[in-house]
């Protein structure tokens, strides 16, 4: 999840744990902590992450654990003070922590954990600014930054025959960052961007009028809270249905909340891949009451990658884990050259550990797809589900796309 994030980090460790050599300093037991920071209306996001972490640890231990000892999943707590949660996990001797969900709370966790030399992998942070946050190389995320969707949004417009497009975005970091990325992606794809109009939630009439005046073939709407009102105003301006491309924050089941056929033929994206029936069944076996799968795949992959990094380092310390995460994800860090060893694609902890024992370099492609961490701890391949709207203004998944960063 994205939110505004301050970029002024507290003083953390020097160096870059993602690429620096690490000396073994673990105590022989790999301990994994969770930061669950969803409360109120967002609390439905906690159970799938917890179930996925439990499932991954169960499978890792069934495959022999870490160096023959069971991996420990530390008891979870729920709260919005991620710094306090991080301190508690440091006290509990966590080697790696999975979380948080909300980008705006990432800084508090990063600052505490990086000083303690504990690796942190978020399954849900998407704020672009976190790519450059000073973590000493201890921060990673299995979710793509919001701007990764830009090339997919432009492709959807092209697939619909558009030669020109207008961008209408909600004010705030999310709207601005994604709209700039969409304009850049459109230029790279040879599409003309006729206008980029900003609006405040509930006040989209002027932006819709600007889009109409530009006579675009398609309109990309980048919005969250103000999405429904913006769609209504675009409809009033004669821009509806298949002309509309919706960013991930704007995709919702609108139904009769909008006028008849307002979104008929419109398309949009959501990050990630739809969980396989097998993966869903395994999660429900862990938590029979599970009703949502949000961020489950990304959490599952984060836990597996952490354990694989520890296996590759033959050490459970956070510094050792951080130093091996890029390699076991199949990624490459700038300035380090090509990874050594024959790569072996693998989809589970057991399969990847077998590759390690065979003297190969595991390239983990998990439940959320390829990871391939880069120098910032970001994924370089991002999977998106494409949703199409029918005349009832409700969407269903109709395809998938993959966005890749330059050079990946």
Coordinates of C-alpha atoms in Angstrom, one line a residue:
X1 CA 0.0 0.0 0.0
X2 CA 1.2 3.5 -0.8
X3 CA 1.1 6.7 1.2
X4 CA 3.2 9.8 1.6
X5 CA 6.6 8.9 3.1
X6 CA 9.1 11.2 4.5
X7 CA 12.6 10.7 3.1
X8 CA 14.6 11.9 6.1
X9 CA 15.8 8.8 7.8
X10 CA 17.3 8.7 11.2
X11 CA 21.0 7.9 11.4
X12 CA 21.4 4.3 10.5
X13 CA 24.2 1.8 9.8
X14 CA 26.9 2.8 7.3
X15 CA 27.6 0.7 4.2
X16 CA 25.2 -1.3 2.1
X17 CA 24.1 -4.7 3.5
X18 CA 22.7 -5.7 0.1
X19 CA 26.1 -5.9 -1.4
X20 CA 28.7 -5.8 1.4
X21 CA 30.4 -9.0 2.5
X22 CA 28.9 -10.3 5.7
X23 CA 30.6 -12.3 8.5
X24 CA 28.5 -15.0 10.1
X25 CA 27.2 -13.8 13.4
X26 CA 23.9 -15.7 13.9
X27 CA 23.0 -17.8 16.9
X28 CA 21.9 -20.8 14.8
X29 CA 18.1 -20.2 15.0
X30 CA 16.4 -18.3 12.2
X31 CA 13.7 -16.1 13.8
X32 CA 11.1 -14.4 11.6
X33 CA 8.9 -11.6 12.9
X34 CA 5.8 -9.9 11.4
X35 CA 4.7 -6.3 11.5
X36 CA 0.9 -6.3 11.1
X37 CA -0.2 -2.6 11.0
X38 CA -3.8 -2.8 9.7
X39 CA -6.6 -1.6 12.0
X40 CA -10.2 -0.5 11.6
X41 CA -11.5 -0.9 8.0
X42 CA -8.1 -2.2 6.8
X43 CA -7.9 -5.0 9.4
X44 CA -9.0 -7.6 6.8
X45 CA -5.4 -7.3 5.4
X46 CA -3.9 -9.0 8.4
X47 CA -5.2 -12.6 8.2
X48 CA -3.9 -13.4 4.7
X49 CA -0.4 -12.1 5.6
X50 CA -0.3 -14.2 8.8
X51 CA -1.7 -17.3 7.1
X52 CA 0.9 -17.0 4.3
X53 CA 3.8 -16.6 6.8
X54 CA 2.6 -19.6 8.8
X55 CA 2.3 -21.6 5.6
X56 CA 5.8 -20.7 4.4
X57 CA 7.4 -21.5 7.8
X58 CA 5.5 -24.8 7.9
X59 CA 6.9 -25.8 4.5
X60 CA 10.4 -24.6 5.3
X61 CA 10.5 -26.7 8.5
X62 CA 9.1 -29.7 6.7
X63 CA 12.1 -29.3 4.3
X64 CA 14.5 -29.4 7.2
X65 CA 14.3 -25.9 8.5
X66 CA 17.5 -23.8 8.8
X67 CA 20.6 -25.9 9.2
X68 CA 18.5 -28.7 10.7
X69 CA 16.7 -26.5 13.2
X70 CA 13.1 -25.3 13.0
X71 CA 12.6 -21.8 11.8
X72 CA 10.7 -19.8 14.4
X73 CA 7.8 -17.5 13.5
X74 CA 7.6 -15.0 16.4
X75 CA 4.2 -14.3 18.0
X76 CA 2.5 -11.5 16.1
X77 CA 0.9 -8.3 17.4
X78 CA -1.2 -5.7 15.6
X79 CA -0.8 -2.0 15.9
X80 CA 0.0 1.2 14.0
X81 CA 3.1 2.1 15.9
X82 CA 5.6 0.1 13.7
X83 CA 8.6 1.5 15.5
X84 CA 7.3 0.0 18.8
X85 CA 6.6 -3.3 17.0
X86 CA 10.1 -3.3 15.5
X87 CA 11.7 -2.7 18.9
X88 CA 9.7 -5.6 20.4
X89 CA 10.9 -7.8 17.5
X90 CA 14.5 -6.8 18.0
X91 CA 14.2 -7.7 21.7
X92 CA 12.7 -11.1 20.7
X93 CA 15.9 -11.6 18.6
X94 CA 14.3 -11.5 15.2
X95 CA 16.7 -11.9 12.3
X96 CA 14.3 -10.8 9.6
X97 CA 10.9 -9.0 9.7
X98 CA 8.1 -9.2 7.2
X99 CA 6.0 -6.0 6.9
X100 CA 4.6 -3.4 7.3
X101 CA 1.7 -3.0 4.9
X102 CA 1.3 0.8 4.9
X103 CA 4.1 2.7 3.2
X104 CA 3.6 5.7 5.5
X105 CA 4.6 3.5 8.5
X106 CA 7.6 1.9 6.8
X107 CA 10.1 4.5 8.0
X108 CA 9.5 3.8 11.7
X109 CA 10.3 0.1 11.1
X110 CA 13.2 0.7 8.8
X111 CA 15.0 3.1 11.2
X112 CA 14.7 0.7 14.2
X113 CA 15.5 -2.5 12.3
X114 CA 18.4 -1.2 10.2
X115 CA 20.2 0.1 13.3
X116 CA 19.7 -3.3 14.9
X117 CA 21.0 -4.9 11.6
X118 CA 17.8 -6.8 11.1
X119 CA 16.6 -7.4 7.5
X120 CA 13.1 -6.1 6.6
X121 CA 11.0 -7.3 3.7
X122 CA 7.6 -5.6 3.1
X123 CA 5.0 -7.5 1.1
X124 CA 2.9 -4.4 0.4
X125 CA 4.8 -1.1 0.4
X126 CA 4.4 0.7 -2.9
X127 CA 5.4 4.3 -2.3
X128 CA 8.1 5.2 -4.9
X129 CA 10.1 7.2 -2.4
X130 CA 11.0 4.1 -0.4
X131 CA 13.4 3.1 -3.2
X132 CA 15.8 5.7 -2.0
X133 CA 15.1 5.6 1.7
X134 CA 18.3 5.2 3.8
X135 CA 18.2 1.8 5.3
X136 CA 21.8 0.7 5.1
X137 CA 20.7 -1.9 2.6
X138 CA 18.4 -3.8 5.0
X139 CA 15.1 -2.9 3.4
X140 CA 13.4 -4.9 0.6
X141 CA 9.9 -5.3 -0.8
X142 CA 8.2 -8.0 -2.8
X143 CA 5.5 -5.5 -3.9
X144 CA 6.2 -3.2 -6.9
X145 CA 6.3 0.6 -6.6
X146 CA 3.1 2.3 -7.8
X147 CA 4.8 3.8 -10.8
X148 CA 5.5 0.3 -12.2
X149 CA 1.9 0.1 -13.5
X150 CA 2.4 3.0 -15.9
X151 CA 3.7 1.0 -18.8
X152 CA 0.8 -1.5 -18.4
X153 CA -1.8 1.4 -18.3
X154 CA -0.4 2.7 -21.5
X155 CA -0.4 -0.7 -23.2
X156 CA -4.0 -1.1 -22.3
X157 CA -4.7 2.2 -24.1
X158 CA -2.7 1.1 -27.1
X159 CA -4.4 -2.3 -27.2
X160 CA -7.7 -0.4 -27.4
X161 CA -6.5 1.5 -30.5
X162 CA -5.6 4.8 -28.8
X163 CA -3.2 7.1 -30.5
X164 CA -3.6 9.9 -27.9
X165 CA -4.5 9.9 -24.3
X166 CA -5.3 12.3 -21.5
X167 CA -4.3 11.8 -17.9
X168 CA -6.6 12.8 -15.1
X169 CA -5.1 12.4 -11.6
X170 CA -6.0 13.0 -8.0
X171 CA -3.8 15.4 -6.1
X172 CA -1.3 13.8 -3.7
X173 CA 1.9 11.8 -4.1
X174 CA 0.2 8.7 -5.6
X175 CA -1.6 10.7 -8.3
X176 CA 1.4 12.9 -9.2
X177 CA 3.9 10.1 -9.2
X178 CA 1.8 7.7 -11.3
X179 CA 0.6 10.4 -13.7
X180 CA 4.2 11.5 -14.4
X181 CA 5.2 7.9 -15.1
X182 CA 2.2 7.4 -17.4
X183 CA 3.1 10.4 -19.4
X184 CA 6.7 9.2 -19.7
X185 CA 5.6 5.7 -20.7
X186 CA 3.2 7.1 -23.3
X187 CA 6.0 9.1 -24.8
X188 CA 8.3 6.1 -24.9
X189 CA 5.5 4.1 -26.7
X190 CA 4.8 6.8 -29.2
X191 CA 1.5 8.0 -27.9
X192 CA 0.7 11.6 -27.5
X193 CA -0.4 12.9 -24.1
X194 CA -2.8 15.8 -24.8
X195 CA -3.4 16.9 -21.2
X196 CA -2.6 16.0 -17.6
X197 CA -5.3 17.4 -15.3
X198 CA -5.2 17.3 -11.5
X199 CA -8.2 17.4 -9.2
X200 CA -9.1 17.3 -5.6
X201 CA -11.4 14.4 -4.4
X202 CA -15.0 15.5 -5.0
X203 CA -13.9 18.3 -7.3
X204 CA -13.1 16.7 -10.6
X205 CA -15.5 18.6 -12.9
X206 CA -12.8 21.0 -14.2
X207 CA -10.3 18.2 -14.8
X208 CA -12.9 16.2 -16.7
X209 CA -13.7 19.3 -18.8
X210 CA -10.0 19.7 -19.6
X211 CA -9.8 16.1 -20.7
X212 CA -12.9 16.4 -22.9
X213 CA -11.5 19.6 -24.6
X214 CA -8.3 17.6 -25.6
X215 CA -10.4 15.0 -27.5
X216 CA -8.2 12.1 -26.5
X217 CA -8.7 8.5 -27.7
X218 CA -8.4 7.3 -24.1
X219 CA -8.3 8.7 -20.6
X220 CA -6.1 7.3 -17.9
X221 CA -7.6 8.0 -14.5
X222 CA -5.1 7.9 -11.6
X223 CA -7.1 8.1 -8.4
X224 CA -8.0 6.5 -5.1
X225 CA -10.5 8.2 -2.7
X226 CA -11.8 10.5 -5.5
X227 CA -12.1 7.8 -8.2
X228 CA -15.9 7.4 -8.1
X229 CA -16.6 11.1 -8.3
X230 CA -14.0 11.5 -11.1
X231 CA -15.6 8.7 -13.1
X232 CA -19.0 10.4 -12.7
X233 CA -17.6 13.8 -13.9
X234 CA -15.9 12.1 -16.8
X235 CA -19.2 10.5 -17.8
X236 CA -20.9 13.8 -17.6
X237 CA -18.3 15.2 -20.0
X238 CA -19.0 12.4 -22.5
X239 CA -15.9 10.3 -21.5
X240 CA -17.1 6.9 -20.4
X241 CA -16.9 3.1 -21.0
X242 CA -14.1 1.8 -23.2
X243 CA -12.4 5.2 -23.3
X244 CA -11.4 4.8 -19.6
X245 CA -8.3 3.1 -18.2
X246 CA -8.2 2.9 -14.4
X247 CA -5.1 2.8 -12.2
X248 CA -5.0 0.3 -9.4
X249 CA -6.3 2.8 -6.9
X250 CA -9.4 3.4 -9.0
X251 CA -10.4 -0.2 -9.6
X252 CA -13.5 -1.1 -7.6
X253 CA -16.8 -2.8 -7.9
X254 CA -19.0 0.3 -8.5
X255 CA -22.3 -1.3 -9.5
X256 CA -25.2 1.1 -9.2
X257 CA -23.0 3.6 -7.5
X258 CA -22.5 5.0 -11.0
X259 CA -24.9 5.7 -13.9
X260 CA -26.0 2.9 -16.2
X261 CA -23.1 1.5 -18.3
X262 CA -20.7 4.2 -17.1
X263 CA -17.8 1.8 -17.2
X264 CA -19.0 -0.7 -19.8
X265 CA -15.8 -1.7 -21.6
X266 CA -13.4 0.2 -19.3
X267 CA -10.3 -1.6 -18.1
X268 CA -8.0 -1.3 -15.1
X269 CA -5.2 -3.1 -13.3
X270 CA -4.5 -4.5 -9.9
X271 CA -1.0 -5.6 -8.8
X272 CA -0.1 -9.2 -8.3
X273 CA -1.3 -12.5 -9.6
X274 CA -4.5 -14.3 -8.8
X275 CA -3.7 -17.0 -6.3
X276 CA -3.9 -20.5 -7.8
X277 CA -6.6 -22.8 -6.4
X278 CA -3.9 -24.9 -4.8
X279 CA -2.3 -21.9 -3.0
X280 CA -5.7 -20.7 -1.8
X281 CA -6.5 -24.2 -0.5
X282 CA -3.3 -24.3 1.4
X283 CA -3.9 -20.9 3.0
X284 CA -7.5 -21.9 4.0
X285 CA -6.1 -25.0 5.6
X286 CA -3.9 -22.8 7.8
X287 CA -6.8 -20.4 8.5
X288 CA -10.3 -21.9 7.7
X289 CA -11.9 -18.5 8.3
X290 CA -9.8 -16.8 5.7
X291 CA -11.9 -14.6 3.3
X292 CA -9.3 -12.5 1.5
X293 CA -6.0 -13.2 -0.2
X294 CA -4.5 -9.7 -0.4
X295 CA -0.7 -9.7 -0.1
X296 CA -0.7 -13.4 0.8
X297 CA 1.5 -14.3 -2.2
X298 CA 3.9 -11.5 -1.5
X299 CA 4.2 -12.4 2.2
X300 CA 4.7 -16.1 1.3
X301 CA 7.5 -15.2 -1.1
X302 CA 9.1 -12.8 1.4
X303 CA 9.4 -15.5 4.1
X304 CA 10.8 -18.0 1.6
X305 CA 13.3 -15.6 0.3
X306 CA 14.5 -14.8 3.8
X307 CA 15.0 -18.4 4.6
X308 CA 16.7 -19.0 1.3
X309 CA 19.1 -16.1 1.9
X310 CA 19.9 -17.6 5.3
X311 CA 20.6 -20.9 3.6
X312 CA 22.8 -19.4 1.0
X313 CA 24.8 -17.5 3.7
X314 CA 24.8 -20.5 6.0
X315 CA 24.0 -18.0 8.7
X316 CA 20.8 -16.6 10.2
X317 CA 22.0 -13.1 11.1
X318 CA 20.1 -10.2 9.5
X319 CA 23.3 -8.9 7.9
X320 CA 23.9 -12.2 6.2
X321 CA 20.3 -12.5 5.1
X322 CA 20.4 -9.0 3.5
X323 CA 23.6 -9.8 1.7
X324 CA 22.1 -12.8 -0.1
X325 CA 18.6 -11.6 -0.9
X326 CA 19.4 -10.1 -4.2
X327 CA 21.2 -13.2 -5.4
X328 CA 18.6 -15.8 -4.4
X329 CA 15.8 -13.6 -5.9
X330 CA 17.5 -13.9 -9.3
X331 CA 18.4 -10.2 -9.3
X332 CA 21.6 -8.2 -9.8
X333 CA 22.9 -5.2 -7.8
X334 CA 24.5 -2.4 -9.7
X335 CA 28.3 -2.4 -9.6
X336 CA 28.6 -6.0 -8.5
X337 CA 28.8 -7.6 -12.0
X338 CA 27.0 -10.7 -13.1
X339 CA 26.2 -13.2 -10.3
X340 CA 28.5 -16.2 -10.2
X341 CA 27.3 -19.7 -10.6
X342 CA 24.8 -21.4 -12.8
X343 CA 21.3 -20.1 -12.2
X344 CA 18.5 -22.6 -11.4
X345 CA 14.9 -21.4 -11.5
X346 CA 13.0 -22.8 -8.5
X347 CA 9.5 -22.2 -7.1
X348 CA 9.7 -23.5 -3.5
X349 CA 12.1 -23.4 -0.6
X350 CA 12.7 -27.1 -0.9
X351 CA 13.5 -26.9 -4.6
X352 CA 15.7 -23.9 -4.2
X353 CA 17.7 -25.4 -1.3
X354 CA 18.2 -28.5 -3.5
X355 CA 19.7 -26.2 -6.1
X356 CA 22.1 -24.7 -3.5
X357 CA 23.2 -28.2 -2.4
X358 CA 23.9 -29.0 -6.1
X359 CA 26.2 -26.0 -6.3
X360 CA 23.8 -23.8 -8.3
X361 CA 22.5 -20.3 -7.7
X362 CA 18.8 -20.4 -6.9
X363 CA 16.5 -18.0 -8.8
X364 CA 13.3 -18.0 -6.8
X365 CA 10.1 -17.3 -8.7
X366 CA 7.3 -17.6 -6.2
X367 CA 3.6 -17.3 -5.8
X368 CA 3.7 -13.6 -6.7
X369 CA 5.8 -14.2 -9.8
X370 CA 9.5 -13.3 -10.5
X371 CA 11.2 -11.1 -7.9
X372 CA 14.7 -10.2 -9.1
X373 CA 15.6 -7.6 -6.5
X374 CA 17.7 -4.7 -7.7
X375 CA 20.2 -2.4 -5.9
X376 CA 17.3 -0.7 -4.1
X377 CA 15.7 -3.9 -2.9
X378 CA 12.9 -3.4 -5.4
X379 CA 11.4 -6.0 -7.6
X380 CA 12.3 -5.5 -11.3
X381 CA 9.4 -7.5 -12.7
X382 CA 5.8 -6.6 -11.6
X383 CA 2.8 -8.7 -12.3
X384 CA -0.6 -7.1 -12.9
X385 CA -4.1 -8.5 -13.2
X386 CA -6.2 -6.8 -15.9
X387 CA -9.8 -6.2 -15.1
X388 CA -12.6 -5.4 -17.6
X389 CA -15.9 -3.8 -16.7
X390 CA -19.3 -4.8 -17.9
X391 CA -22.6 -2.9 -18.3
X392 CA -23.3 -3.4 -14.5
X393 CA -20.1 -1.3 -13.7
X394 CA -18.5 -4.3 -12.0
X395 CA -15.2 -5.7 -13.1
X396 CA -13.8 -9.2 -13.6
X397 CA -10.3 -10.4 -14.3
X398 CA -9.7 -10.9 -18.0
X399 CA -6.0 -11.1 -18.4
X400 CA -2.5 -10.3 -17.0
X401 CA 0.5 -8.2 -17.9
X402 CA 4.0 -7.9 -16.6
X403 CA 5.8 -4.6 -16.2
X404 CA 9.6 -4.7 -16.2
X405 CA 12.0 -2.0 -15.2
X406 CA 14.6 -0.7 -17.6
X407 CA 17.3 -3.2 -18.3
X408 CA 15.6 -6.1 -16.5

